[in-house]
Short mmCIF file of C-alpha atoms in Angstrom, two decimals:
data_model
loop_
_atom_site.label_atom_id
_atom_site.label_comp_id
_atom_site.label_asym_id
_atom_site.label_seq_id
_atom_site.Cartn_x
_atom_site.Cartn_y
_atom_site.Cartn_z
CA MET A 724 70.41 -25.16 33.60
CA MET A 725 72.23 -23.31 36.61
CA ASN A 726 69.54 -24.44 38.84
CA TYR A 727 69.79 -28.70 37.64
CA VAL A 728 73.57 -28.17 38.11
CA TRP A 729 73.54 -26.52 41.85
CA GLY A 730 70.54 -28.58 43.14
CA GLY A 731 72.19 -31.65 41.71
CA ILE A 732 75.43 -30.63 43.18
CA VAL A 733 73.87 -30.50 46.80
CA ILE A 734 71.54 -33.45 46.52
CA PHE A 735 74.94 -35.61 45.13
CA SER A 736 76.99 -34.46 47.85
CA VAL A 737 74.44 -34.97 50.89
CA VAL A 738 73.64 -38.70 48.72
CA CYS A 739 77.61 -39.45 48.54
CA ALA A 740 78.58 -37.94 52.90
CA LEU A 741 75.14 -40.60 53.40
CA ILE A 742 77.42 -43.65 52.07
CA ASP A 743 80.77 -42.64 52.93
CA GLY A 744 79.87 -41.67 56.45
CA GLY A 745 81.04 -38.50 56.10
CA MET A 746 77.97 -36.54 57.58
CA GLY A 747 80.40 -34.88 60.36
CA ALA A 748 82.55 -33.04 57.67
CA LEU A 749 79.94 -32.20 55.58
CA THR A 750 77.41 -30.52 58.53
CA SER A 751 80.61 -28.04 59.33
CA ALA A 752 81.46 -27.52 55.73
CA ILE A 753 77.67 -26.18 55.60
CA ILE A 754 78.64 -23.93 58.84
CA ASP A 755 81.34 -22.48 57.63
CA SER A 756 80.66 -22.22 53.86
CA GLY A 757 78.54 -18.86 54.49
CA GLU A 758 81.45 -17.03 56.30
CA GLN A 759 83.77 -18.43 53.81
CA ALA A 760 81.39 -16.96 50.62
CA LEU A 761 81.38 -14.18 52.67
CA THR A 762 85.09 -13.86 53.05
CA ILE A 763 85.97 -14.24 49.37
CA PHE A 764 82.98 -11.58 48.68
CA LEU A 765 84.78 -8.92 50.53
CA GLY A 766 88.31 -9.18 48.86
CA LEU A 767 86.59 -8.57 45.75
CA TYR A 768 84.07 -6.00 46.81
CA GLY A 769 87.39 -4.45 47.98
CA MET A 770 89.34 -4.61 44.54
CA MET A 771 86.23 -3.97 42.63
CA ALA A 772 85.46 -0.56 44.48
CA LEU A 773 89.10 0.26 44.12
CA TRP A 774 88.95 -0.37 40.31
CA GLY A 775 85.74 1.25 39.72
CA GLY A 776 87.81 4.62 41.25
CA LEU A 777 90.96 3.94 38.89
CA MET A 778 88.83 3.27 35.91
CA LYS A 779 87.06 5.93 36.20
CA ILE A 780 90.72 7.89 36.02
CA ALA A 781 91.44 6.27 33.49
CA GLU A 782 88.43 6.89 31.01
CA SER A 783 88.32 10.45 31.80
CA ALA A 784 92.14 10.47 31.05
CA GLY A 785 91.46 9.07 27.85
CA VAL A 786 93.46 5.69 28.88
CA THR A 787 91.00 3.33 28.36
CA ASP A 788 90.33 4.68 24.33
CA PHE A 789 94.01 4.27 23.98
CA ILE A 790 94.07 0.84 24.93
CA ALA A 791 91.03 -0.17 23.09
CA ARG A 792 92.36 1.66 20.02
CA ILE A 793 95.41 -1.04 20.23
CA ALA A 794 93.21 -3.72 20.64
CA TYR A 795 90.59 -3.35 18.13
CA PRO A 796 91.79 -4.64 15.35
CA PHE A 797 92.28 -8.29 17.03
CA LEU A 798 88.64 -7.33 19.25
CA ARG A 799 86.53 -6.93 15.85
CA PHE A 800 86.73 -10.97 15.06
CA LEU A 801 85.74 -11.37 18.50
CA PHE A 802 83.04 -8.71 18.77
CA PRO A 803 81.86 -8.00 15.23
CA LYS A 804 78.66 -6.04 16.55
CA LEU A 805 80.65 -3.65 19.05
CA LYS A 806 81.49 -0.17 17.65
CA LYS A 807 84.67 0.89 17.36
CA GLY A 808 85.44 2.95 20.37
CA GLY A 809 82.62 2.25 21.91
CA ARG A 810 82.40 1.93 26.21
CA GLU A 811 82.00 -1.69 25.66
CA ILE A 812 85.45 -2.03 23.59
CA GLN A 813 87.39 -0.03 25.92
CA ALA A 814 86.06 -1.70 29.10
CA ILE A 815 86.92 -5.47 27.63
CA SER A 816 90.21 -3.97 26.42
CA MET A 817 91.65 -2.73 29.97
CA ASN A 818 90.25 -6.61 30.81
CA ILE A 819 92.57 -7.85 28.37
CA THR A 820 95.29 -6.04 28.80
CA ALA A 821 95.05 -6.95 32.94
CA ASN A 822 94.66 -10.87 32.12
CA LEU A 823 97.89 -10.33 30.02
CA PHE A 824 100.13 -8.82 32.21
CA GLY A 825 99.10 -11.59 34.96
CA ILE A 826 97.44 -9.07 37.00
CA GLY A 827 94.49 -11.35 37.98
CA ASN A 828 93.50 -8.81 40.80
CA ALA A 829 92.24 -6.17 38.55
CA ALA A 830 91.13 -8.53 35.67
CA THR A 831 88.21 -9.50 37.43
CA PRO A 832 86.64 -6.06 38.32
CA LEU A 833 87.75 -4.79 34.80
CA GLY A 834 85.81 -7.95 33.51
CA ILE A 835 82.99 -6.88 35.91
CA ASP A 836 83.19 -3.37 34.69
CA ALA A 837 83.00 -4.78 31.04
CA MET A 838 79.86 -7.30 31.75
CA ARG A 839 78.52 -4.13 32.59
CA LYS A 840 78.47 -2.27 29.86
CA LEU A 841 77.09 -5.49 27.72
CA GLN A 842 74.33 -5.57 29.82
CA LEU A 843 73.38 -2.21 28.70
CA ILE A 844 73.13 -2.36 25.59
CA ASN A 845 71.41 -6.13 25.90
CA PRO A 846 67.61 -6.29 24.24
CA ASP A 847 66.87 -9.03 27.02
CA LYS A 848 67.94 -8.61 30.42
CA ASN A 849 67.99 -12.35 31.77
CA VAL A 850 69.48 -13.49 28.50
CA ALA A 851 73.58 -13.54 28.28
CA THR A 852 74.62 -11.88 24.16
CA ASP A 853 76.45 -13.26 22.21
CA GLU A 854 79.11 -10.81 22.93
CA MET A 855 78.50 -11.69 26.56
CA ILE A 856 79.17 -15.54 25.91
CA VAL A 857 82.40 -14.86 23.97
CA PHE A 858 83.60 -12.45 26.44
CA VAL A 859 82.73 -14.64 29.41
CA VAL A 860 84.51 -17.65 27.59
CA MET A 861 87.50 -15.68 27.24
CA ASN A 862 88.24 -15.05 30.70
CA SER A 863 87.48 -18.17 32.03
CA ALA A 864 90.25 -19.71 29.29
CA SER A 865 92.15 -16.78 30.14
CA MET A 866 95.82 -16.25 28.54
CA ARG A 867 98.12 -15.47 30.24
CA LEU A 868 101.84 -13.96 28.93
CA ILE A 869 103.90 -14.62 32.48
CA PRO A 870 101.82 -17.27 35.39
CA THR A 871 103.73 -15.86 38.33
CA THR A 872 102.39 -17.91 40.93
CA VAL A 873 102.82 -21.14 39.32
CA ALA A 874 106.29 -19.87 38.84
CA MET A 875 106.30 -18.76 42.72
CA LEU A 876 104.89 -21.96 44.15
CA ARG A 877 107.46 -24.23 41.79
CA ALA A 878 110.54 -22.08 42.72
CA ASN A 879 109.56 -22.52 46.87
CA HIS A 880 109.24 -26.41 45.86
CA GLY A 881 112.85 -26.25 45.29
CA SER A 882 112.35 -25.95 41.19
CA LYS A 883 115.65 -25.67 39.17
CA ASN A 884 113.84 -23.57 36.56
CA PRO A 885 110.75 -22.56 37.87
CA MET A 886 110.30 -20.53 34.63
CA GLU A 887 110.66 -23.58 32.22
CA ILE A 888 107.04 -24.12 32.04
CA LEU A 889 106.47 -20.44 30.30
CA LEU A 890 106.32 -21.65 26.18
CA PRO A 891 104.21 -24.70 26.93
CA SER A 892 101.95 -22.73 29.26
CA ILE A 893 101.63 -20.21 26.84
CA ILE A 894 100.31 -22.67 23.96
CA THR A 895 98.23 -24.58 26.13
CA SER A 896 96.13 -21.44 26.93
CA ALA A 897 96.50 -20.15 23.42
CA CYS A 898 94.85 -24.02 22.24
CA ALA A 899 92.30 -23.53 25.03
CA LEU A 900 91.30 -20.02 24.24
CA THR A 901 91.06 -21.01 20.56
CA VAL A 902 88.78 -24.16 21.25
CA GLY A 903 86.53 -22.12 23.40
CA LEU A 904 86.18 -19.13 21.33
CA ILE A 905 85.42 -22.03 18.20
CA CYS A 906 82.80 -23.54 20.72
CA THR A 907 80.98 -20.04 21.26
CA LYS A 908 80.15 -20.49 17.79
CA LEU A 909 79.36 -23.77 17.32
CA TYR A 910 77.57 -24.47 20.37
CA GLY A 911 75.60 -21.23 19.58
CA ARG A 912 74.03 -22.88 16.38
CA PHE A 913 73.05 -25.80 18.43
CA CYS A 914 71.09 -23.74 21.31
CA ARG A 915 69.39 -20.68 19.55
CA ARG A 916 68.84 -17.76 21.99
CA GLY A 917 65.99 -17.94 23.87
CA ARG A 918 66.09 -21.93 24.55
CA VAL A 919 67.87 -23.41 27.24
CA MET B 312 111.55 -12.54 34.87
CA SER B 313 109.50 -13.68 37.32
CA ASN B 314 109.82 -10.05 38.86
CA PHE B 315 107.61 -8.86 36.32
CA GLY B 316 104.16 -9.68 37.47
CA ALA B 317 105.28 -7.23 40.60
CA TYR B 318 106.41 -4.43 38.16
CA ALA B 319 103.05 -4.18 36.31
CA LEU B 320 100.49 -3.41 38.29
CA PRO B 321 102.01 -0.48 40.12
CA ILE B 322 102.92 0.88 36.79
CA LEU B 323 99.96 0.60 34.78
CA ILE B 324 98.26 2.50 38.30
CA ALA B 325 101.09 5.33 37.79
CA VAL B 326 100.58 5.45 34.18
CA ILE B 327 96.67 6.30 34.76
CA VAL B 328 97.12 8.89 37.38
CA ILE B 329 100.01 10.41 35.18
CA CYS B 330 97.82 11.01 32.36
CA GLY B 331 94.82 12.20 34.76
CA ILE B 332 96.91 14.89 35.85
CA ILE B 333 98.47 15.70 32.24
CA LYS B 334 94.74 15.81 31.15
CA LYS B 335 94.05 17.97 34.16
CA VAL B 336 90.98 15.35 35.55
CA GLY B 337 90.84 15.86 38.98
CA VAL B 338 92.09 12.81 39.87
CA PHE B 339 90.81 12.40 43.64
CA ASP B 340 87.17 13.34 42.89
CA CYS B 341 86.92 10.95 39.68
CA PHE B 342 88.79 7.91 42.29
CA THR B 343 85.64 8.61 44.71
CA ASP B 344 82.86 9.36 42.14
CA GLY B 345 83.87 5.44 40.63
CA VAL B 346 84.60 4.07 44.23
CA LYS B 347 80.84 5.69 44.91
CA GLN B 348 78.92 3.76 41.77
CA LEU B 349 80.75 0.40 42.30
CA LEU B 350 79.97 0.50 46.03
CA THR B 351 76.49 0.09 45.46
CA SER B 352 76.27 -2.11 42.21
CA SER B 353 78.56 -4.80 43.28
CA LEU B 354 76.56 -6.35 46.41
CA GLY B 355 74.79 -8.26 43.24
CA ILE B 356 77.69 -10.60 43.16
CA LEU B 357 77.05 -11.83 46.75
CA PRO B 358 74.06 -14.03 46.37
CA SER B 359 75.45 -16.44 43.01
CA LEU B 360 78.99 -16.09 45.02
CA MET B 361 77.54 -17.55 47.99
CA GLY B 362 75.49 -20.03 45.80
CA LEU B 363 78.75 -21.38 44.00
CA ILE B 364 81.07 -21.48 47.32
CA PHE B 365 78.25 -23.44 49.14
CA ALA B 366 77.50 -26.01 46.60
CA VAL B 367 81.77 -26.37 45.61
CA SER B 368 82.29 -26.86 49.66
CA LEU B 369 79.43 -29.46 49.98
CA LEU B 370 81.12 -30.95 46.92
CA LYS B 371 84.23 -31.48 48.82
CA ALA B 372 83.60 -32.30 52.11
CA SER B 373 81.28 -34.93 51.50
CA GLY B 374 83.81 -37.15 49.38
CA GLY B 375 81.69 -36.36 46.50
CA LEU B 376 84.99 -35.19 44.43
CA ASP B 377 86.81 -37.72 45.48
CA LEU B 378 84.41 -40.19 44.05
CA ILE B 379 84.23 -38.23 40.56
CA VAL B 380 88.07 -38.28 40.34
CA LYS B 381 88.22 -42.18 40.87
CA LEU B 382 85.31 -42.64 38.22
CA LEU B 383 87.32 -40.32 35.83
CA THR B 384 90.74 -41.43 36.68
CA PRO B 385 90.79 -43.85 33.72
CA VAL B 386 89.27 -41.41 30.97
CA ALA B 387 92.61 -39.85 32.40
CA GLU B 388 94.48 -42.23 31.50
CA PHE B 389 93.07 -42.92 27.99
CA LEU B 390 94.00 -39.38 26.80
CA GLY B 391 97.72 -39.24 28.13
CA ILE B 392 97.24 -37.39 31.41
CA PRO B 393 98.82 -38.66 33.96
CA SER B 394 96.19 -39.91 36.54
CA GLN B 395 98.04 -38.22 39.41
CA ALA B 396 97.42 -34.77 37.94
CA MET B 397 93.67 -35.96 37.75
CA PRO B 398 92.34 -34.27 40.76
CA LEU B 399 93.09 -31.13 39.42
CA ALA B 400 92.06 -31.39 36.41
CA VAL B 401 88.42 -32.06 38.24
CA VAL B 402 88.88 -29.26 40.79
CA SER B 403 90.37 -26.63 39.25
CA PRO B 404 87.29 -25.46 37.17
CA VAL B 405 85.26 -25.08 40.33
CA SER B 406 87.64 -24.02 42.70
CA GLY B 407 90.46 -21.58 42.62
CA SER B 408 91.86 -21.83 46.20
CA GLY B 409 91.08 -25.46 45.88
CA SER B 410 93.13 -26.18 43.24
CA LEU B 411 96.42 -24.85 44.69
CA ALA B 412 95.84 -26.58 47.49
CA VAL B 413 95.97 -29.83 45.38
CA PHE B 414 98.74 -28.56 42.82
CA GLU B 415 101.30 -27.66 46.13
CA GLY B 416 100.28 -31.34 46.94
CA ILE B 417 101.66 -32.71 43.75
CA LEU B 418 104.48 -30.11 43.86
CA SER B 419 105.48 -32.00 47.72
CA GLU B 420 104.86 -35.71 46.53
CA PHE B 421 106.15 -35.70 43.00
CA GLY B 422 108.46 -32.63 42.87
CA PRO B 423 108.04 -29.59 40.39
CA ASP B 424 110.55 -31.11 37.88
CA SER B 425 109.13 -34.86 37.67
CA PHE B 426 107.03 -35.32 34.45
CA ILE B 427 104.21 -35.05 36.56
CA GLY B 428 104.74 -31.76 38.46
CA ARG B 429 105.05 -30.05 35.02
CA VAL B 430 102.05 -31.07 33.45
CA ALA B 431 100.22 -30.03 36.64
CA SER B 432 102.19 -26.78 36.48
CA VAL B 433 101.25 -26.19 33.22
CA MET B 434 97.89 -26.89 34.05
CA VAL B 435 97.52 -24.17 36.64
CA GLY B 436 99.42 -21.64 34.60
CA SER B 437 96.69 -22.00 31.48
CA SER B 438 93.69 -22.28 33.09
CA GLU B 439 91.15 -20.22 34.96
CA THR B 440 88.54 -21.26 37.99
CA SER B 441 85.78 -21.12 35.16
CA LEU B 442 82.31 -21.79 37.16
CA TYR B 443 83.68 -19.13 39.09
CA ALA B 444 84.61 -16.28 36.20
CA VAL B 445 81.10 -17.28 34.97
CA THR B 446 79.27 -17.16 38.14
CA VAL B 447 80.97 -14.00 38.97
CA TYR B 448 80.50 -12.32 35.45
CA TYR B 449 76.51 -13.51 35.21
CA GLY B 450 75.94 -12.62 38.82
CA ALA B 451 77.15 -8.82 38.38
CA VAL B 452 74.46 -7.98 35.54
CA ALA B 453 72.01 -10.45 37.09
CA VAL B 454 71.67 -12.21 33.71
CA LYS B 455 69.71 -15.95 34.49
CA ARG B 456 70.11 -17.62 31.34
CA THR B 457 73.41 -18.30 30.30
CA ARG B 458 72.59 -20.17 27.14
CA HIS B 459 76.39 -22.11 26.17
CA THR B 460 78.93 -20.61 28.21
CA ILE B 461 79.38 -22.89 30.87
CA ALA B 462 79.70 -26.04 27.83
CA ALA B 463 82.22 -23.45 25.68
CA ALA B 464 83.92 -23.07 29.37
CA LEU B 465 84.72 -26.46 30.18
CA THR B 466 85.46 -27.37 26.48
CA ALA B 467 88.37 -24.97 26.51
CA ASP B 468 88.90 -26.32 30.35
CA MET B 469 89.39 -30.03 28.82
CA THR B 470 91.39 -29.22 26.18
CA CYS B 471 93.51 -27.56 28.33
CA PHE B 472 94.35 -30.22 30.61
CA ILE B 473 95.16 -32.80 27.62
CA VAL B 474 97.29 -30.26 25.72
CA SER B 475 99.38 -29.34 28.57
CA ALA B 476 100.42 -33.27 28.96
CA MET B 477 100.97 -33.01 25.18
CA THR B 478 103.11 -29.74 25.06
CA VAL B 479 105.17 -30.88 28.28
CA ARG B 480 105.94 -34.20 26.38
CA LEU B 481 106.89 -32.30 23.56
CA PHE B 482 108.36 -29.24 25.02
CA MET B 483 110.42 -30.08 27.74
#
């Protein structure tokens, strides 16, 4: 799937630039993209290493275990196959905590940590498990209690009430999250493991 | 309340370190241990991240993205999304920095308290860069077949855009 999406985007772009006469812009974009990818990666790499260290402390001190116990009653519906108190549930709980409190910088490294733990119990390392799909969709439709970046940008542009979007945002992301999670179950029936 | 974000991170870290010291964990040794593990294993993300950034920057520079926006605008009107917010809906699943740039453009053109400005705010406030999340998370564990992840994530995104216009009409 990813092969066709990626190949399609590249070919489509070149064709668009040919028709549109934007070959110059395309060329400089190609040259810049390598450096751009590396810059984004370095930021993420640093954050991930930092959180790897902090998470190790949190695990040894029992903080992750504590948060996982609070989150378990909700998570058991989404991840029925995962063991209570297991490392996978602990890592997933930490990622959700970071998402809810809008600590986006921490959520990604913590999420990657959770993916690693899910991969350890994956029987076929090339194919995503049901738990991974639910987890990634949960993150891509991430529910946030406080959209800080948006509020800040609104304030910068002279909004009278930057935080007034809070309630609509929470309702909207809750709807998107619900639909996303239902889709993980629904689409799963159409595409069986091993195909696609 | 908008200051909350500034408190959350430092307090979370303080709690972790305090708990560590109370439980007599060697916090610094633990920290360096964890960092060392992650430094070697995190390199795996780079290839898929590079692929994504490359494809997205081509799409933006070639004008392909603008073409998609143009084609999708009638669909947006049908769904009740203001057509001026459509570029945002197309960009936000693929590029985080791109969607913030488009969002700022909308804010300065229409104002943050206009209908379009509000719909755009709710869109950005309640969605995440899905393709980036899919790429980074699966890239980190080298899973190749993501099955129905992308389809489900994009359906969630579409729901987000449609519902954001509805909630703004209802609640604001």
